[in-house]
Amino acid sequence: MKVKVIPVLEDNYMYLIIEEHTREAVAVDVAVPKRLLEIAGREGVSLTTVLTTHHHWDHTRGNAELVHLQPGLAVMGADERICALTRRLAHGEELRFGAIHVRCLLTPGHTSGHMSYFLWEDECPDPPALFSGTLQPGLIHLCNFTVPSLPPSDPLSSLGDALSVAGCGWHLEDTAQQMYQSLTKILGTLPPQTKVFCGHEHTLNNLEFAQKVEPCNDHVRAKLSWAQKRDDDDIPTVPSTLGEELLYNPFLRVTEDPVREFTGQVAPAQVLEVLCRERARFQLALEPPQPQVRALLALQWGLLSTPQEK
């Protein structure tokens, strides 16, 4: 199994997964179809399937054009809102592409129909892979909140998804408890050496927030230094591994004492809720959006209080 990491848009990733014996290829979260087809042609592979993690525009905007350019292509996902969807997947369903096995893991929270994909090959020494869309190192996904007019160019419109390097996706359509259950569902069933391929490049900001949460965490400090070097050299920070994420991702460390102390909460879901809110504050301070959008988002996140509350 060969994975091509393809940076697109401002900070998104789409992926081309190649079965090296059959030369069949599967794409994940297609945003720029012509670039994907160009790379598939250069690799000499036959693209047969698109796996979509969730319905947000920056993960599905290329589906319709891709199907037009390549009729008969299968577009799969768990949410009927996914553009050009041809097959709706269910939690626990397994797919097969040559020697590659795919297990579909429904992970609601960021969106109610968010699906993560766990890939492995039998009798292969290489570690398995998780394509998490919104599970990113240290990231909170803030786009498509209750502000449908939020422009794609706004710094908050592309902030992540479910699990990312050092972060995770904001629970847009479900509760913090459901997000916590989704994270533990993934981590409780997958091996620590699993490579995590997330949907966005937000590692540096995620780790800067992680350092704010746990200033004495040596793993955060080391990973941040590494990410800064990658950023200087314009090199992707994906993939990480689940085992690494447990060392420095505060959204996966909600039962650790320093993270609890930072949030002032004990119950894991409540710790996660406060982390999400504080991550939103952190991002707003870094890249404030247009004033009217900032005000709407701040109200939604509860960052503003009424005179009576004060």
Tab-separated table of C-alpha atoms in Angstrom:
chain	number	residue	atom	x	y	z
A	1	MET	CA	0.000	0.000	0.000
A	2	LYS	CA	1.453	3.302	-1.137
A	3	VAL	CA	-0.027	6.623	0.035
A	4	LYS	CA	0.465	9.813	-1.961
A	5	VAL	CA	-0.032	12.927	0.191
A	6	ILE	CA	-1.471	15.710	-1.987
A	7	PRO	CA	-1.658	19.261	-0.544
A	8	VAL	CA	-4.586	21.253	-2.007
A	9	LEU	CA	-6.469	24.517	-1.431
A	10	GLU	CA	-4.962	26.540	1.418
A	11	ASP	CA	-4.254	23.779	3.939
A	12	ASN	CA	-6.208	20.657	2.922
A	13	TYR	CA	-4.876	17.230	2.110
A	14	MET	CA	-6.353	14.714	-0.276
A	15	TYR	CA	-4.832	11.272	-0.640
A	16	LEU	CA	-4.240	8.707	-3.356
A	17	ILE	CA	-3.911	5.164	-1.988
A	18	ILE	CA	-2.299	2.697	-4.399
A	19	GLU	CA	-2.512	-1.091	-4.280
A	20	GLU	CA	0.910	-1.816	-5.731
A	21	HIS	CA	0.178	-5.284	-7.116
A	22	THR	CA	-3.091	-4.600	-8.940
A	23	ARG	CA	-2.287	-0.877	-9.560
A	24	GLU	CA	-5.799	-0.030	-8.394
A	25	ALA	CA	-6.119	3.315	-6.614
A	26	VAL	CA	-8.532	4.827	-4.095
A	27	ALA	CA	-8.789	8.549	-3.369
A	28	VAL	CA	-9.750	10.153	-0.049
A	29	ASP	CA	-11.528	13.553	0.155
A	30	VAL	CA	-11.218	14.866	-3.374
A	31	ALA	CA	-10.956	18.656	-3.586
A	32	VAL	CA	-9.027	19.225	-6.834
A	33	PRO	CA	-9.957	16.437	-9.294
A	34	LYS	CA	-7.689	17.356	-12.228
A	35	ARG	CA	-4.636	17.361	-9.998
A	36	LEU	CA	-5.665	13.981	-8.607
A	37	LEU	CA	-6.072	12.499	-12.094
A	38	GLU	CA	-2.741	13.970	-13.164
A	39	ILE	CA	-0.973	12.231	-10.284
A	40	ALA	CA	-2.876	8.977	-10.882
A	41	GLY	CA	-1.792	9.083	-14.539
A	42	ARG	CA	1.811	9.751	-13.577
A	43	GLU	CA	1.709	6.782	-11.187
A	44	GLY	CA	0.150	4.564	-13.869
A	45	VAL	CA	-2.781	3.466	-11.702
A	46	SER	CA	-6.502	2.967	-12.272
A	47	LEU	CA	-8.655	5.134	-9.984
A	48	THR	CA	-11.814	3.211	-9.072
A	49	THR	CA	-13.157	4.664	-5.819
A	50	VAL	CA	-13.460	7.838	-3.763
A	51	LEU	CA	-13.780	7.546	0.025
A	52	THR	CA	-15.214	10.698	1.618
A	53	THR	CA	-14.903	11.392	5.334
A	54	HIS	CA	-17.689	14.016	5.583
A	55	HIS	CA	-19.803	16.362	3.514
A	56	HIS	CA	-18.038	19.709	4.003
A	57	TRP	CA	-17.182	21.513	0.766
A	58	ASP	CA	-13.396	21.351	1.156
A	59	HIS	CA	-13.563	17.541	1.306
A	60	THR	CA	-16.144	16.937	-1.435
A	61	ARG	CA	-15.954	19.880	-3.859
A	62	GLY	CA	-14.211	17.782	-6.528
A	63	ASN	CA	-16.536	14.770	-6.522
A	64	ALA	CA	-18.975	15.915	-9.203
A	65	GLU	CA	-16.280	17.017	-11.638
A	66	LEU	CA	-14.265	13.854	-11.016
A	67	VAL	CA	-17.283	11.631	-11.775
A	68	HIS	CA	-17.878	13.654	-14.946
A	69	LEU	CA	-14.255	13.212	-16.015
A	70	GLN	CA	-14.227	9.521	-15.093
A	71	PRO	CA	-17.708	7.954	-15.492
A	72	GLY	CA	-18.423	4.864	-13.407
A	73	LEU	CA	-16.321	5.996	-10.465
A	74	ALA	CA	-17.683	4.894	-7.066
A	75	VAL	CA	-18.089	7.692	-4.493
A	76	MET	CA	-18.576	6.320	-0.972
A	77	GLY	CA	-19.295	7.829	2.426
A	78	ALA	CA	-21.683	7.726	5.368
A	79	ASP	CA	-23.641	10.936	4.765
A	80	GLU	CA	-26.251	11.456	2.050
A	81	ARG	CA	-25.181	15.130	1.916
A	82	ILE	CA	-21.904	14.090	0.241
A	83	CYS	CA	-21.775	15.417	-3.309
A	84	ALA	CA	-22.121	12.757	-6.074
A	85	LEU	CA	-22.472	9.942	-3.526
A	86	THR	CA	-23.060	6.553	-5.183
A	87	ARG	CA	-22.928	4.276	-2.129
A	88	ARG	CA	-23.715	5.017	1.495
A	89	LEU	CA	-21.508	3.160	3.957
A	90	ALA	CA	-22.389	1.839	7.416
A	91	HIS	CA	-20.310	1.673	10.581
A	92	GLY	CA	-18.243	-1.514	10.712
A	93	GLU	CA	-18.634	-2.217	7.010
A	94	GLU	CA	-15.504	-3.622	5.358
A	95	LEU	CA	-14.294	-3.022	1.811
A	96	ARG	CA	-11.537	-4.691	-0.187
A	97	PHE	CA	-9.269	-3.249	-2.859
A	98	GLY	CA	-6.854	-5.967	-3.920
A	99	ALA	CA	-4.807	-6.766	-0.826
A	100	ILE	CA	-5.991	-3.647	0.997
A	101	HIS	CA	-8.706	-4.053	3.639
A	102	VAL	CA	-10.797	-1.017	4.633
A	103	ARG	CA	-12.849	-0.873	7.824
A	104	CYS	CA	-15.378	1.965	7.997
A	105	LEU	CA	-15.590	3.641	11.418
A	106	LEU	CA	-18.482	6.034	11.977
A	107	THR	CA	-17.098	8.816	14.192
A	108	PRO	CA	-19.830	11.437	14.705
A	109	GLY	CA	-19.071	14.696	16.431
A	110	HIS	CA	-17.606	17.041	13.865
A	111	THR	CA	-20.535	16.023	11.653
A	112	SER	CA	-23.213	13.410	12.319
A	113	GLY	CA	-22.126	11.445	9.248
A	114	HIS	CA	-18.361	11.591	9.700
A	115	MET	CA	-16.610	8.370	8.653
A	116	SER	CA	-12.988	7.458	9.316
A	117	TYR	CA	-11.271	4.729	7.295
A	118	PHE	CA	-8.863	2.174	8.739
A	119	LEU	CA	-6.699	0.427	6.123
A	120	TRP	CA	-4.381	-2.551	6.441
A	121	GLU	CA	-2.903	-5.468	4.508
A	122	ASP	CA	-2.665	-9.038	5.796
A	123	GLU	CA	0.821	-10.363	6.519
A	124	CYS	CA	2.382	-6.978	5.792
A	125	PRO	CA	5.153	-5.565	8.014
A	126	ASP	CA	4.076	-1.981	7.311
A	127	PRO	CA	1.785	-0.357	9.910
A	128	PRO	CA	-1.909	0.190	9.143
A	129	ALA	CA	-3.290	3.616	8.271
A	130	LEU	CA	-6.188	5.748	9.480
A	131	PHE	CA	-7.705	8.409	7.227
A	132	SER	CA	-9.529	10.574	9.689
A	133	GLY	CA	-10.499	13.692	7.764
A	134	THR	CA	-11.096	15.656	10.925
A	135	LEU	CA	-8.915	13.770	13.324
A	136	GLN	CA	-5.869	15.963	13.060
A	137	PRO	CA	-2.884	16.611	15.242
A	138	GLY	CA	-4.174	19.158	17.729
A	139	LEU	CA	-6.835	20.698	15.536
A	140	ILE	CA	-10.339	21.994	16.037
A	141	HIS	CA	-12.551	22.219	12.984
A	142	LEU	CA	-14.607	25.387	13.190
A	143	CYS	CA	-16.019	25.706	9.689
A	144	ASN	CA	-19.685	25.528	8.669
A	145	PHE	CA	-20.903	26.435	12.139
A	146	THR	CA	-24.160	28.354	12.252
A	147	VAL	CA	-22.799	30.934	9.833
A	148	PRO	CA	-23.568	29.518	6.355
A	149	SER	CA	-22.129	32.587	4.662
A	150	LEU	CA	-18.680	32.071	6.179
A	151	PRO	CA	-16.351	32.620	3.206
A	152	PRO	CA	-13.938	29.814	2.234
A	153	SER	CA	-11.056	32.286	2.477
A	154	ASP	CA	-11.804	33.072	6.115
A	155	PRO	CA	-9.132	31.624	8.462
A	156	LEU	CA	-11.818	29.817	10.452
A	157	SER	CA	-13.417	28.132	7.440
A	158	SER	CA	-10.735	25.489	7.013
A	159	LEU	CA	-9.727	24.643	10.549
A	160	GLY	CA	-9.627	20.901	10.629
A	161	ASP	CA	-12.028	18.000	11.156
A	162	ALA	CA	-12.155	14.831	13.436
A	163	LEU	CA	-8.603	13.907	14.517
A	164	SER	CA	-5.529	15.800	13.396
A	165	VAL	CA	-1.908	16.028	14.432
A	166	ALA	CA	-2.146	17.298	17.993
A	167	GLY	CA	-5.851	18.170	17.656
A	168	CYS	CA	-9.383	17.100	16.802
A	169	GLY	CA	-12.476	18.478	15.081
A	170	TRP	CA	-15.035	20.758	16.679
A	171	HIS	CA	-18.285	18.912	17.433
A	172	LEU	CA	-20.496	20.793	14.987
A	173	GLU	CA	-23.514	18.499	14.814
A	174	ASP	CA	-23.219	16.371	17.956
A	175	THR	CA	-22.242	16.736	21.612
A	176	ALA	CA	-18.849	16.703	23.283
A	177	GLN	CA	-19.838	13.355	24.806
A	178	GLN	CA	-20.376	11.911	21.330
A	179	MET	CA	-17.069	13.334	20.164
A	180	TYR	CA	-15.330	11.769	23.156
A	181	GLN	CA	-16.967	8.416	22.437
A	182	SER	CA	-15.868	8.649	18.803
A	183	LEU	CA	-12.272	9.312	19.794
A	184	THR	CA	-12.214	6.467	22.308
A	185	LYS	CA	-13.947	4.171	19.809
A	186	ILE	CA	-11.084	4.713	17.386
A	187	LEU	CA	-8.271	4.628	19.918
A	188	GLY	CA	-9.726	1.663	21.757
A	189	THR	CA	-9.730	-0.580	18.699
A	190	LEU	CA	-6.673	0.433	16.661
A	191	PRO	CA	-2.996	-0.346	17.292
A	192	PRO	CA	-0.749	2.516	18.481
A	193	GLN	CA	1.534	2.212	15.439
A	194	THR	CA	-1.363	3.171	13.132
A	195	LYS	CA	-0.383	6.060	10.859
A	196	VAL	CA	-2.816	8.978	11.044
A	197	PHE	CA	-3.519	10.851	7.801
A	198	CYS	CA	-5.650	13.882	8.613
A	199	GLY	CA	-7.487	16.354	6.387
A	200	HIS	CA	-5.637	19.598	7.127
A	201	GLU	CA	-2.194	21.008	7.838
A	202	HIS	CA	-2.667	22.740	11.183
A	203	THR	CA	-0.027	20.933	13.192
A	204	LEU	CA	1.999	23.988	14.161
A	205	ASN	CA	-0.964	25.909	15.606
A	206	ASN	CA	-2.286	22.759	17.235
A	207	LEU	CA	1.007	22.163	19.018
A	208	GLU	CA	1.265	25.802	20.087
A	209	PHE	CA	-2.113	25.355	21.761
A	210	ALA	CA	-1.011	22.001	23.222
A	211	GLN	CA	1.974	23.778	24.779
A	212	LYS	CA	-0.379	26.303	26.353
A	213	VAL	CA	-2.385	23.424	27.858
A	214	GLU	CA	0.659	21.454	29.033
A	215	PRO	CA	3.694	23.774	29.197
A	216	CYS	CA	5.772	21.114	30.982
A	217	ASN	CA	5.095	18.313	28.469
A	218	ASP	CA	8.459	17.401	26.873
A	219	HIS	CA	6.724	15.497	24.057
A	220	VAL	CA	4.808	18.634	23.079
A	221	ARG	CA	8.000	20.697	23.157
A	222	ALA	CA	9.907	18.230	20.971
A	223	LYS	CA	7.084	17.798	18.470
A	224	LEU	CA	6.608	21.569	18.224
A	225	SER	CA	10.291	22.063	17.438
A	226	TRP	CA	10.051	19.373	14.764
A	227	ALA	CA	6.897	20.908	13.267
A	228	GLN	CA	8.478	24.366	13.140
A	229	LYS	CA	11.366	22.926	11.106
A	230	ARG	CA	8.929	21.179	8.743
A	231	ASP	CA	6.995	24.409	8.350
A	232	ASP	CA	10.165	26.364	7.556
A	233	ASP	CA	11.016	23.802	4.867
A	234	ASP	CA	7.401	23.668	3.576
A	235	ILE	CA	7.150	19.915	4.214
A	236	PRO	CA	3.908	18.180	5.334
A	237	THR	CA	3.705	17.013	8.944
A	238	VAL	CA	1.484	14.026	8.106
A	239	PRO	CA	1.336	11.262	9.014
A	240	SER	CA	1.701	10.956	12.747
A	241	THR	CA	0.791	7.811	14.699
A	242	LEU	CA	-1.908	7.144	17.267
A	243	GLY	CA	0.788	6.283	19.801
A	244	GLU	CA	2.462	9.661	19.281
A	245	GLU	CA	-0.853	11.511	19.502
A	246	LEU	CA	-1.457	10.064	22.961
A	247	LEU	CA	1.750	11.771	24.127
A	248	TYR	CA	1.061	15.337	22.976
A	249	ASN	CA	-2.513	15.766	21.694
A	250	PRO	CA	-4.514	17.387	24.529
A	251	PHE	CA	-7.810	16.226	23.000
A	252	LEU	CA	-6.665	12.639	23.509
A	253	ARG	CA	-5.295	13.346	26.989
A	254	VAL	CA	-8.518	14.453	28.676
A	255	THR	CA	-7.961	12.120	31.646
A	256	GLU	CA	-4.459	13.448	32.366
A	257	ASP	CA	-4.117	15.688	35.451
A	258	PRO	CA	-2.419	18.668	33.711
A	259	VAL	CA	-5.166	18.802	31.080
A	260	ARG	CA	-7.876	18.556	33.722
A	261	GLU	CA	-6.226	21.333	35.711
A	262	PHE	CA	-6.096	23.559	32.623
A	263	THR	CA	-9.830	23.119	32.006
A	264	GLY	CA	-10.989	23.032	35.624
A	265	GLN	CA	-13.047	19.938	34.795
A	266	VAL	CA	-12.792	16.224	35.621
A	267	ALA	CA	-15.333	14.363	33.458
A	268	PRO	CA	-13.674	13.594	30.078
A	269	ALA	CA	-16.491	15.031	27.938
A	270	GLN	CA	-16.507	18.255	29.977
A	271	VAL	CA	-12.718	18.509	29.676
A	272	LEU	CA	-13.089	18.094	25.910
A	273	GLU	CA	-15.812	20.748	25.797
A	274	VAL	CA	-13.598	23.313	27.554
A	275	LEU	CA	-10.605	22.399	25.376
A	276	CYS	CA	-12.700	23.039	22.266
A	277	ARG	CA	-13.819	26.411	23.568
A	278	GLU	CA	-10.286	27.416	24.563
A	279	ARG	CA	-8.939	26.265	21.201
A	280	ALA	CA	-11.520	28.532	19.556
A	281	ARG	CA	-10.346	31.485	21.672
A	282	PHE	CA	-6.747	30.658	20.808
A	283	GLN	CA	-7.453	30.610	17.068
A	284	LEU	CA	-9.481	33.815	17.166
A	285	ALA	CA	-6.527	35.548	18.824
A	286	LEU	CA	-4.150	34.226	16.147
A	287	GLU	CA	-6.253	34.968	13.057
A	288	PRO	CA	-9.265	37.157	13.783
A	289	PRO	CA	-11.854	36.884	10.982
A	290	GLN	CA	-14.044	39.668	9.680
A	291	PRO	CA	-15.720	41.504	12.613
A	292	GLN	CA	-19.263	40.323	11.848
A	293	VAL	CA	-18.174	36.704	11.490
A	294	ARG	CA	-16.104	36.923	14.672
A	295	ALA	CA	-19.105	38.234	16.594
A	296	LEU	CA	-21.412	35.475	15.340
A	297	LEU	CA	-18.880	32.764	16.082
A	298	ALA	CA	-18.138	34.183	19.509
A	299	LEU	CA	-21.831	34.127	20.371
A	300	GLN	CA	-22.135	30.547	19.122
A	301	TRP	CA	-19.169	29.389	21.181
A	302	GLY	CA	-20.312	31.273	24.267
A	303	LEU	CA	-17.255	33.498	24.284
A	304	LEU	CA	-19.422	36.592	24.849
A	305	SER	CA	-21.566	37.166	27.893
A	306	THR	CA	-24.618	39.353	28.280
A	307	PRO	CA	-24.603	42.344	30.700
A	308	GLN	CA	-26.802	40.330	33.062
A	309	GLU	CA	-24.320	37.457	33.070
A	310	LYS	CA	-21.472	39.834	33.837
